[in-house]
Amino acid sequence: MNAPLSTPSRIAAAAPDGAVRRFFRGGWSFERVLLLAVLLINLAAAYQGWARLEEGRSRAEDRAAQETRNLAQVLEQSLGSTARSIDVTLRAVVDELETTAGGAHPLRPEEVRDLLARYKSWLPEIEGLRVFDAEGLPRWASSGAPPGHGLIGAEAFRTLASLAHDRLVVSPPQLEADPGLRVLSFSRRYRLADGRFGGVVTAAVPLNYLEELLAIPRLGRKGLSMLRYEDRSLIAVQPPIAGEVGRVGSKAISDELTDILDSGLEAATYLAPHMKDGVERINSVRRVAGLPLLLVLGMASEEYLAGWHGDMRDMLVMLAGFLLLTSGAAWLVIRYHRRLQAHAERLGETLAELRDRDKVLRVTERVG
């Protein structure tokens, strides 16, 4: 009887066929795990990108808020300095009028006009100095200034006349003032020789001067600077706003500003997503110390977030590229895995054929 043949089929039969099949069994499970891993990796990358974008947006908003606060403070100091200069001048004029009123030689009308013209020259920002009598009628005015009918306003005049202690009074712009004369009036009362109310001395600051002052802060193309009276009526705004909301005297303000003013806060910073001109801004509001005035300065979100929007576009492109890269890599791995599965199946079929042939050979050897 012939010796058993040492054929490759026996070596193949001894191969760990069961281990190969177990390794490649359940290919769809492997693919699901791989796809889940790719999904989780991309979600983690998206979360990190979102966190960085949120941090960047927060920094941009903080910078804008701080900038508007600083500019509002600087503008408030400028307005306060102007008001103090005007007040010193008004005090000087009042002292002159009260001193001469009780003297033996009261000032003649031309002397009063020269006096007003001299003091007016100290203040290039004002339109003119005027003196009103106890009835509110214009009596004297600095050279070249119109009489100024209705310049102070009846309510402000009554306030000045009834004051127990003299102080500076700022009245809102009067719509019934002389044509073309839109000013903010700073006034002080003066007394006659017997102590009775004698009238009012007024310095008129043109609104266009205030508009120039509001245009100084660099708040961007869609930024906004507003000056309002304590009753919330608009005095001046830069840049000009079209429509009723931009008219002098308008009290149309956002709900956020209304809440802040109702709370009595001296200063605050807030986001106004729905301002009356349709632009979202970060605003800082500040009450001008010692004056019945409110300053509101705002920077448009689309401008202070311009750099952040660029970062967001870059981040989205990067995340999209990362998604394509990981998805492509996963597809290649899955494709390779399926080829290995197909190869394993062919190998299994070959091994099965070899086992069958080996059985036939063993039977043949026995028979032989």
mmCIF file of C-alpha atoms in Angstrom:
data_model
loop_
_atom_site.group_PDB
_atom_site.id
_atom_site.type_symbol
_atom_site.label_atom_id
_atom_site.label_comp_id
_atom_site.label_asym_id
_atom_site.label_seq_id
_atom_site.Cartn_x
_atom_site.Cartn_y
_atom_site.Cartn_z
ATOM 1 C CA MET A 1 0.000 0.000 0.000
ATOM 2 C CA ASN A 2 1.320 3.408 -0.961
ATOM 3 C CA ALA A 3 2.328 5.915 1.715
ATOM 4 C CA PRO A 4 -0.023 8.796 2.308
ATOM 5 C CA LEU A 5 0.730 11.756 0.057
ATOM 6 C CA SER A 6 2.007 14.924 1.692
ATOM 7 C CA THR A 7 0.039 17.401 -0.398
ATOM 8 C CA PRO A 8 -0.544 21.152 0.068
ATOM 9 C CA SER A 9 -4.172 20.290 0.646
ATOM 10 C CA ARG A 10 -3.284 18.966 4.073
ATOM 11 C CA ILE A 11 -1.440 22.173 4.932
ATOM 12 C CA ALA A 12 -4.421 24.205 3.723
ATOM 13 C CA ALA A 13 -6.776 22.041 5.723
ATOM 14 C CA ALA A 14 -4.706 22.755 8.806
ATOM 15 C CA ALA A 15 -5.052 26.589 8.283
ATOM 16 C CA PRO A 16 -7.124 28.426 10.875
ATOM 17 C CA ASP A 17 -10.131 28.555 8.639
ATOM 18 C CA GLY A 18 -12.530 29.067 11.567
ATOM 19 C CA ALA A 19 -10.583 32.101 12.838
ATOM 20 C CA VAL A 20 -10.571 33.694 9.357
ATOM 21 C CA ARG A 21 -14.302 33.228 9.042
ATOM 22 C CA ARG A 22 -14.957 34.596 12.523
ATOM 23 C CA PHE A 23 -12.774 37.634 11.780
ATOM 24 C CA PHE A 24 -14.616 38.503 8.606
ATOM 25 C CA ARG A 25 -18.039 37.397 9.791
ATOM 26 C CA GLY A 26 -20.509 40.279 10.352
ATOM 27 C CA GLY A 27 -18.926 42.807 7.986
ATOM 28 C CA TRP A 28 -21.917 45.153 8.244
ATOM 29 C CA SER A 29 -21.288 45.456 11.990
ATOM 30 C CA PHE A 30 -17.730 46.623 11.291
ATOM 31 C CA GLU A 31 -18.978 49.154 8.768
ATOM 32 C CA ARG A 32 -21.549 50.498 11.192
ATOM 33 C CA VAL A 33 -18.894 50.938 13.861
ATOM 34 C CA LEU A 34 -16.636 52.707 11.380
ATOM 35 C CA LEU A 35 -19.415 55.051 10.209
ATOM 36 C CA LEU A 36 -20.389 55.765 13.807
ATOM 37 C CA ALA A 37 -16.771 56.596 14.619
ATOM 38 C CA VAL A 38 -16.588 58.966 11.629
ATOM 39 C CA LEU A 39 -19.837 60.596 12.713
ATOM 40 C CA LEU A 40 -18.616 61.055 16.284
ATOM 41 C CA ILE A 41 -15.293 62.480 15.130
ATOM 42 C CA ASN A 42 -17.058 65.006 12.908
ATOM 43 C CA LEU A 43 -19.497 65.914 15.675
ATOM 44 C CA ALA A 44 -16.568 66.490 18.027
ATOM 45 C CA ALA A 45 -14.846 68.666 15.420
ATOM 46 C CA ALA A 46 -18.081 70.607 14.836
ATOM 47 C CA TYR A 47 -18.502 71.127 18.583
ATOM 48 C CA GLN A 48 -14.954 72.417 18.926
ATOM 49 C CA GLY A 49 -15.484 74.729 15.967
ATOM 50 C CA TRP A 50 -18.774 75.979 17.390
ATOM 51 C CA ALA A 51 -17.152 76.607 20.792
ATOM 52 C CA ARG A 52 -14.357 78.606 19.161
ATOM 53 C CA LEU A 53 -16.852 80.623 17.124
ATOM 54 C CA GLU A 54 -18.953 81.354 20.218
ATOM 55 C CA GLU A 55 -15.850 82.480 22.072
ATOM 56 C CA GLY A 56 -14.839 84.692 19.136
ATOM 57 C CA ARG A 57 -18.307 86.224 18.910
ATOM 58 C CA SER A 58 -18.335 86.899 22.637
ATOM 59 C CA ARG A 59 -14.950 88.641 22.387
ATOM 60 C CA ALA A 60 -16.146 90.770 19.453
ATOM 61 C CA GLU A 61 -19.297 91.783 21.339
ATOM 62 C CA ASP A 62 -17.278 92.611 24.463
ATOM 63 C CA ARG A 63 -14.899 94.786 22.438
ATOM 64 C CA ALA A 64 -17.809 96.615 20.786
ATOM 65 C CA ALA A 65 -19.546 97.125 24.118
ATOM 66 C CA GLN A 66 -16.379 98.458 25.741
ATOM 67 C CA GLU A 67 -15.707 100.765 22.806
ATOM 68 C CA THR A 68 -19.200 102.249 22.871
ATOM 69 C CA ARG A 69 -18.943 102.731 26.650
ATOM 70 C CA ASN A 70 -15.616 104.516 26.307
ATOM 71 C CA LEU A 71 -16.835 106.743 23.480
ATOM 72 C CA ALA A 72 -20.021 107.585 25.368
ATOM 73 C CA GLN A 73 -17.963 108.589 28.390
ATOM 74 C CA VAL A 74 -15.657 110.779 26.291
ATOM 75 C CA LEU A 75 -18.642 112.406 24.578
ATOM 76 C CA GLU A 76 -20.323 112.994 27.922
ATOM 77 C CA GLN A 77 -17.190 114.742 29.190
ATOM 78 C CA SER A 78 -17.123 116.916 26.077
ATOM 79 C CA LEU A 79 -20.770 117.905 26.523
ATOM 80 C CA GLY A 80 -20.188 118.548 30.216
ATOM 81 C CA SER A 81 -17.203 120.756 29.441
ATOM 82 C CA THR A 82 -19.248 122.760 26.921
ATOM 83 C CA ALA A 83 -22.086 123.136 29.432
ATOM 84 C CA ARG A 84 -19.711 124.334 32.167
ATOM 85 C CA SER A 85 -18.199 126.933 29.844
ATOM 86 C CA ILE A 86 -21.666 128.169 28.911
ATOM 87 C CA ASP A 87 -22.731 128.247 32.551
ATOM 88 C CA VAL A 88 -19.699 130.331 33.562
ATOM 89 C CA THR A 89 -20.523 132.812 30.792
ATOM 90 C CA LEU A 90 -24.188 133.009 31.803
ATOM 91 C CA ARG A 91 -23.182 133.636 35.426
ATOM 92 C CA ALA A 92 -20.922 136.459 34.295
ATOM 93 C CA VAL A 93 -23.695 138.083 32.239
ATOM 94 C CA VAL A 94 -26.190 137.703 35.100
ATOM 95 C CA ASP A 95 -23.709 139.331 37.526
ATOM 96 C CA GLU A 96 -23.210 142.233 35.127
ATOM 97 C CA LEU A 97 -26.962 142.773 34.708
ATOM 98 C CA GLU A 98 -27.738 142.488 38.427
ATOM 99 C CA THR A 99 -24.853 144.761 39.424
ATOM 100 C CA THR A 100 -25.740 147.529 37.000
ATOM 101 C CA ALA A 101 -29.490 147.202 37.658
ATOM 102 C CA GLY A 102 -28.996 148.436 41.199
ATOM 103 C CA GLY A 103 -26.492 151.127 40.350
ATOM 104 C CA ALA A 104 -26.881 154.786 39.565
ATOM 105 C CA HIS A 105 -26.015 154.255 35.926
ATOM 106 C CA PRO A 106 -27.859 151.264 34.422
ATOM 107 C CA LEU A 107 -26.570 149.929 31.143
ATOM 108 C CA ARG A 108 -27.943 151.443 27.991
ATOM 109 C CA PRO A 109 -29.340 149.008 25.353
ATOM 110 C CA GLU A 110 -26.271 149.367 23.107
ATOM 111 C CA GLU A 111 -24.012 148.676 26.074
ATOM 112 C CA VAL A 112 -25.945 145.519 26.898
ATOM 113 C CA ARG A 113 -25.636 144.373 23.281
ATOM 114 C CA ASP A 114 -21.899 145.017 23.336
ATOM 115 C CA LEU A 115 -21.679 143.125 26.616
ATOM 116 C CA LEU A 116 -23.491 140.141 25.115
ATOM 117 C CA ALA A 117 -21.348 140.272 21.990
ATOM 118 C CA ARG A 118 -18.160 140.273 24.083
ATOM 119 C CA TYR A 119 -19.236 137.269 26.120
ATOM 120 C CA LYS A 120 -20.532 135.505 23.042
ATOM 121 C CA SER A 121 -17.037 135.748 21.532
ATOM 122 C CA TRP A 122 -15.833 133.499 24.367
ATOM 123 C CA LEU A 123 -18.081 130.727 23.143
ATOM 124 C CA PRO A 124 -17.731 130.041 19.399
ATOM 125 C CA GLU A 125 -20.018 127.017 19.748
ATOM 126 C CA ILE A 126 -23.104 129.067 20.642
ATOM 127 C CA GLU A 127 -25.369 130.831 18.147
ATOM 128 C CA GLY A 128 -25.986 133.864 20.374
ATOM 129 C CA LEU A 129 -26.755 135.279 23.804
ATOM 130 C CA ARG A 130 -30.171 136.758 24.585
ATOM 131 C CA VAL A 131 -31.875 138.448 27.480
ATOM 132 C CA PHE A 132 -35.614 138.035 28.077
ATOM 133 C CA ASP A 133 -37.654 140.177 30.451
ATOM 134 C CA ALA A 134 -39.920 138.950 33.238
ATOM 135 C CA GLU A 135 -42.761 138.418 30.761
ATOM 136 C CA GLY A 136 -40.656 136.201 28.507
ATOM 137 C CA LEU A 137 -40.312 138.796 25.755
ATOM 138 C CA PRO A 138 -36.908 139.176 24.032
ATOM 139 C CA ARG A 139 -35.210 142.345 25.244
ATOM 140 C CA TRP A 140 -31.590 142.232 24.075
ATOM 141 C CA ALA A 141 -29.528 139.964 21.847
ATOM 142 C CA SER A 142 -25.877 139.760 20.922
ATOM 143 C CA SER A 143 -25.049 141.469 17.652
ATOM 144 C CA GLY A 144 -26.378 139.633 14.609
ATOM 145 C CA ALA A 145 -28.593 137.243 16.571
ATOM 146 C CA PRO A 146 -32.343 137.179 15.816
ATOM 147 C CA PRO A 147 -34.710 137.987 18.698
ATOM 148 C CA GLY A 148 -35.440 134.324 19.447
ATOM 149 C CA HIS A 149 -39.211 134.259 19.993
ATOM 150 C CA GLY A 150 -40.251 130.961 21.579
ATOM 151 C CA LEU A 151 -36.617 129.995 22.076
ATOM 152 C CA ILE A 152 -36.912 128.851 25.701
ATOM 153 C CA GLY A 153 -40.403 127.424 25.864
ATOM 154 C CA ALA A 154 -43.191 128.363 28.247
ATOM 155 C CA GLU A 155 -42.600 125.478 30.649
ATOM 156 C CA ALA A 156 -38.873 126.138 30.977
ATOM 157 C CA PHE A 157 -39.541 129.863 31.460
ATOM 158 C CA ARG A 158 -42.015 129.153 34.258
ATOM 159 C CA THR A 159 -39.461 126.851 35.870
ATOM 160 C CA LEU A 160 -36.834 129.603 35.789
ATOM 161 C CA ALA A 161 -39.247 132.183 37.168
ATOM 162 C CA SER A 162 -40.257 129.978 40.101
ATOM 163 C CA LEU A 163 -36.812 128.783 41.159
ATOM 164 C CA ALA A 164 -36.039 129.269 44.839
ATOM 165 C CA HIS A 165 -32.307 128.872 44.152
ATOM 166 C CA ASP A 166 -30.681 129.874 40.924
ATOM 167 C CA ARG A 167 -29.410 127.058 38.698
ATOM 168 C CA LEU A 168 -28.737 126.264 35.061
ATOM 169 C CA VAL A 169 -31.811 125.138 33.107
ATOM 170 C CA VAL A 170 -31.575 123.371 29.753
ATOM 171 C CA SER A 171 -34.744 123.375 27.678
ATOM 172 C CA PRO A 172 -35.452 121.044 24.765
ATOM 173 C CA PRO A 173 -35.496 122.441 21.206
ATOM 174 C CA GLN A 174 -38.717 124.350 20.623
ATOM 175 C CA LEU A 175 -40.581 123.637 17.403
ATOM 176 C CA GLU A 176 -42.234 127.062 17.501
ATOM 177 C CA ALA A 177 -38.926 128.979 17.590
ATOM 178 C CA ASP A 178 -37.996 131.468 14.845
ATOM 179 C CA PRO A 179 -37.854 129.822 11.385
ATOM 180 C CA GLY A 180 -34.522 128.142 10.742
ATOM 181 C CA LEU A 181 -33.424 128.553 14.375
ATOM 182 C CA ARG A 182 -33.018 125.035 15.851
ATOM 183 C CA VAL A 183 -31.036 125.317 19.064
ATOM 184 C CA LEU A 184 -30.663 123.852 22.537
ATOM 185 C CA SER A 185 -31.119 126.639 25.096
ATOM 186 C CA PHE A 186 -29.042 126.982 28.287
ATOM 187 C CA SER A 187 -30.570 129.573 30.617
ATOM 188 C CA ARG A 188 -30.166 131.309 33.969
ATOM 189 C CA ARG A 189 -32.489 133.768 35.685
ATOM 190 C CA TYR A 190 -31.481 137.221 36.855
ATOM 191 C CA ARG A 191 -33.007 139.448 39.562
ATOM 192 C CA LEU A 192 -33.897 143.092 39.668
ATOM 193 C CA ALA A 193 -32.499 145.471 42.263
ATOM 194 C CA ASP A 194 -35.377 144.738 44.635
ATOM 195 C CA GLY A 195 -34.875 140.979 44.370
ATOM 196 C CA ARG A 196 -37.806 140.281 42.097
ATOM 197 C CA PHE A 197 -37.496 138.022 39.070
ATOM 198 C CA GLY A 198 -36.167 140.185 36.270
ATOM 199 C CA GLY A 199 -35.891 137.779 33.378
ATOM 200 C CA VAL A 200 -33.678 135.158 31.793
ATOM 201 C CA VAL A 201 -30.288 135.090 30.076
ATOM 202 C CA THR A 202 -30.056 132.391 27.433
ATOM 203 C CA ALA A 203 -27.205 130.884 25.398
ATOM 204 C CA ALA A 204 -28.390 129.092 22.269
ATOM 205 C CA VAL A 205 -26.353 126.111 21.023
ATOM 206 C CA PRO A 206 -27.215 125.245 17.387
ATOM 207 C CA LEU A 207 -28.254 121.653 16.804
ATOM 208 C CA ASN A 208 -25.799 121.383 13.927
ATOM 209 C CA TYR A 209 -22.972 121.952 16.428
ATOM 210 C CA LEU A 210 -24.298 119.055 18.494
ATOM 211 C CA GLU A 211 -24.571 116.939 15.346
ATOM 212 C CA GLU A 212 -20.914 117.677 14.563
ATOM 213 C CA LEU A 213 -20.029 116.658 18.110
ATOM 214 C CA LEU A 214 -21.964 113.400 17.716
ATOM 215 C CA ALA A 215 -20.171 112.674 14.435
ATOM 216 C CA ILE A 216 -16.743 112.613 16.120
ATOM 217 C CA PRO A 217 -16.881 109.039 17.552
ATOM 218 C CA ARG A 218 -15.925 106.453 14.952
ATOM 219 C CA LEU A 219 -18.722 103.939 15.196
ATOM 220 C CA GLY A 220 -18.642 102.512 11.684
ATOM 221 C CA ARG A 221 -20.711 103.158 8.583
ATOM 222 C CA LYS A 222 -23.926 101.995 10.283
ATOM 223 C CA GLY A 223 -23.053 103.182 13.766
ATOM 224 C CA LEU A 224 -25.314 105.678 15.506
ATOM 225 C CA SER A 225 -24.875 108.578 17.951
ATOM 226 C CA MET A 226 -27.969 110.119 19.513
ATOM 227 C CA LEU A 227 -28.603 112.901 21.970
ATOM 228 C CA ARG A 228 -31.990 112.912 23.666
ATOM 229 C CA TYR A 229 -33.650 115.095 26.248
ATOM 230 C CA GLU A 230 -34.623 113.613 29.616
ATOM 231 C CA ASP A 231 -38.207 113.209 28.353
ATOM 232 C CA ARG A 232 -36.677 110.934 25.627
ATOM 233 C CA SER A 233 -37.347 113.375 22.780
ATOM 234 C CA LEU A 234 -34.684 113.400 20.068
ATOM 235 C CA ILE A 235 -32.346 116.405 19.958
ATOM 236 C CA ALA A 236 -29.723 115.328 17.411
ATOM 237 C CA VAL A 237 -28.593 112.145 15.682
ATOM 238 C CA GLN A 238 -25.667 111.161 13.479
ATOM 239 C CA PRO A 239 -25.888 109.920 10.821
ATOM 240 C CA PRO A 240 -29.355 111.306 10.078
ATOM 241 C CA ILE A 241 -32.235 108.804 10.143
ATOM 242 C CA ALA A 242 -34.882 109.067 7.456
ATOM 243 C CA GLY A 243 -38.524 109.256 8.413
ATOM 244 C CA GLU A 244 -40.435 110.214 11.525
ATOM 245 C CA VAL A 245 -38.026 108.477 13.926
ATOM 246 C CA GLY A 246 -35.225 110.848 12.869
ATOM 247 C CA ARG A 247 -37.224 114.035 13.378
ATOM 248 C CA VAL A 248 -36.252 116.413 16.197
ATOM 249 C CA GLY A 249 -38.638 115.799 19.080
ATOM 250 C CA SER A 250 -39.387 112.167 18.166
ATOM 251 C CA LYS A 251 -39.780 109.884 21.169
ATOM 252 C CA ALA A 252 -39.679 106.620 19.218
ATOM 253 C CA ILE A 253 -37.129 104.410 20.994
ATOM 254 C CA SER A 254 -36.506 100.688 21.240
ATOM 255 C CA ASP A 255 -38.091 98.537 23.935
ATOM 256 C CA GLU A 256 -34.664 97.761 25.407
ATOM 257 C CA LEU A 257 -33.852 101.457 25.833
ATOM 258 C CA THR A 258 -37.294 102.078 27.323
ATOM 259 C CA ASP A 259 -36.686 99.400 29.977
ATOM 260 C CA ILE A 260 -33.258 100.831 30.862
ATOM 261 C CA LEU A 261 -34.541 104.398 31.196
ATOM 262 C CA ASP A 262 -37.514 103.213 33.253
ATOM 263 C CA SER A 263 -35.092 101.460 35.621
ATOM 264 C CA GLY A 264 -33.311 104.730 36.379
ATOM 265 C CA LEU A 265 -29.811 103.442 35.543
ATOM 266 C CA GLU A 266 -27.186 106.107 34.929
ATOM 267 C CA ALA A 267 -25.371 104.041 32.292
ATOM 268 C CA ALA A 268 -25.917 100.701 30.586
ATOM 269 C CA THR A 269 -24.896 98.662 27.557
ATOM 270 C CA TYR A 270 -27.395 96.496 25.729
ATOM 271 C CA LEU A 271 -28.097 94.677 22.468
ATOM 272 C CA ALA A 272 -30.902 96.229 20.427
ATOM 273 C CA PRO A 273 -31.929 93.683 17.769
ATOM 274 C CA HIS A 274 -34.887 95.716 16.548
ATOM 275 C CA MET A 275 -34.014 99.406 16.467
ATOM 276 C CA LYS A 276 -36.399 101.806 14.766
ATOM 277 C CA ASP A 277 -34.176 102.102 11.678
ATOM 278 C CA GLY A 278 -34.055 98.300 11.297
ATOM 279 C CA VAL A 279 -30.356 97.858 12.195
ATOM 280 C CA GLU A 280 -29.195 95.600 15.036
ATOM 281 C CA ARG A 281 -26.661 97.335 17.271
ATOM 282 C CA ILE A 282 -24.841 97.112 20.563
ATOM 283 C CA ASN A 283 -25.673 100.388 22.297
ATOM 284 C CA SER A 284 -24.341 102.193 25.327
ATOM 285 C CA VAL A 285 -26.633 104.731 26.971
ATOM 286 C CA ARG A 286 -25.345 107.304 29.436
ATOM 287 C CA ARG A 287 -26.979 110.156 31.300
ATOM 288 C CA VAL A 288 -24.969 113.385 31.064
ATOM 289 C CA ALA A 289 -24.049 114.377 34.602
ATOM 290 C CA GLY A 290 -25.753 117.569 35.744
ATOM 291 C CA LEU A 291 -27.747 117.967 32.529
ATOM 292 C CA PRO A 292 -31.162 116.639 31.435
ATOM 293 C CA LEU A 293 -29.577 114.860 28.483
ATOM 294 C CA LEU A 294 -29.122 111.247 27.386
ATOM 295 C CA LEU A 295 -26.397 109.930 25.119
ATOM 296 C CA VAL A 296 -26.882 106.746 23.086
ATOM 297 C CA LEU A 297 -23.996 105.377 21.019
ATOM 298 C CA GLY A 298 -24.257 102.170 19.009
ATOM 299 C CA MET A 299 -22.191 99.960 16.719
ATOM 300 C CA ALA A 300 -23.913 97.822 14.069
ATOM 301 C CA SER A 301 -23.630 94.075 14.623
ATOM 302 C CA GLU A 302 -22.873 93.368 10.983
ATOM 303 C CA GLU A 303 -19.812 95.644 11.222
ATOM 304 C CA TYR A 304 -18.250 94.654 14.544
ATOM 305 C CA LEU A 305 -18.941 90.986 13.658
ATOM 306 C CA ALA A 306 -17.492 91.285 10.129
ATOM 307 C CA GLY A 307 -14.253 89.546 11.153
ATOM 308 C CA TRP A 308 -16.208 86.894 13.049
ATOM 309 C CA HIS A 309 -18.341 86.185 9.977
ATOM 310 C CA GLY A 310 -15.126 85.625 8.024
ATOM 311 C CA ASP A 311 -13.912 83.219 10.718
ATOM 312 C CA MET A 312 -17.260 81.410 10.570
ATOM 313 C CA ARG A 313 -16.966 80.960 6.792
ATOM 314 C CA ASP A 314 -13.425 79.627 7.191
ATOM 315 C CA MET A 315 -14.562 77.271 9.935
ATOM 316 C CA LEU A 316 -17.447 75.926 7.827
ATOM 317 C CA VAL A 317 -15.102 75.331 4.891
ATOM 318 C CA MET A 318 -12.633 73.561 7.186
ATOM 319 C CA LEU A 319 -15.344 71.387 8.740
ATOM 320 C CA ALA A 320 -16.745 70.544 5.309
ATOM 321 C CA GLY A 321 -13.281 69.576 4.129
ATOM 322 C CA PHE A 322 -12.723 67.476 7.250
ATOM 323 C CA LEU A 323 -16.086 65.761 6.699
ATOM 324 C CA LEU A 324 -15.189 64.971 3.082
ATOM 325 C CA LEU A 325 -11.760 63.716 4.129
ATOM 326 C CA THR A 326 -13.023 61.423 6.882
ATOM 327 C CA SER A 327 -15.963 60.233 4.776
ATOM 328 C CA GLY A 328 -13.645 59.492 1.873
ATOM 329 C CA ALA A 329 -11.248 57.626 4.133
ATOM 330 C CA ALA A 330 -14.135 55.635 5.626
ATOM 331 C CA TRP A 331 -15.393 54.777 2.137
ATOM 332 C CA LEU A 332 -11.934 53.516 1.124
ATOM 333 C CA VAL A 333 -11.672 51.434 4.292
ATOM 334 C CA ILE A 334 -15.139 49.963 3.758
ATOM 335 C CA ARG A 335 -14.326 49.224 0.125
ATOM 336 C CA TYR A 336 -11.076 47.509 1.144
ATOM 337 C CA HIS A 337 -12.902 45.632 3.878
ATOM 338 C CA ARG A 338 -15.471 44.337 1.417
ATOM 339 C CA ARG A 339 -12.710 43.185 -0.920
ATOM 340 C CA LEU A 340 -11.151 41.317 1.980
ATOM 341 C CA GLN A 341 -14.551 39.780 2.720
ATOM 342 C CA ALA A 342 -14.916 38.683 -0.869
ATOM 343 C CA HIS A 343 -11.383 37.274 -0.801
ATOM 344 C CA ALA A 344 -12.143 35.451 2.461
ATOM 345 C CA GLU A 345 -15.261 33.946 0.943
ATOM 346 C CA ARG A 346 -13.304 32.751 -2.099
ATOM 347 C CA LEU A 347 -10.627 31.384 0.230
ATOM 348 C CA GLY A 348 -13.305 29.576 2.252
ATOM 349 C CA GLU A 349 -14.744 28.054 -0.906
ATOM 350 C CA THR A 350 -11.256 26.955 -1.984
ATOM 351 C CA LEU A 351 -10.573 25.412 1.397
ATOM 352 C CA ALA A 352 -13.889 23.572 1.241
ATOM 353 C CA GLU A 353 -12.988 22.194 -2.183
ATOM 354 C CA LEU A 354 -9.580 21.134 -0.859
ATOM 355 C CA ARG A 355 -11.176 19.362 2.071
ATOM 356 C CA ASP A 356 -13.488 17.505 -0.273
ATOM 357 C CA ARG A 357 -10.578 16.492 -2.467
ATOM 358 C CA ASP A 358 -8.644 15.410 0.618
ATOM 359 C CA LYS A 359 -11.521 13.196 1.674
ATOM 360 C CA VAL A 360 -11.633 11.639 -1.768
ATOM 361 C CA LEU A 361 -7.891 10.994 -1.664
ATOM 362 C CA ARG A 362 -8.129 9.329 1.744
ATOM 363 C CA VAL A 363 -10.938 7.101 0.531
ATOM 364 C CA THR A 364 -8.966 6.241 -2.567
ATOM 365 C CA GLU A 365 -5.897 5.390 -0.528
ATOM 366 C CA ARG A 366 -7.890 3.035 1.678
ATOM 367 C CA VAL A 367 -9.447 1.320 -1.273
ATOM 368 C CA GLY A 368 -6.077 1.054 -2.979
#
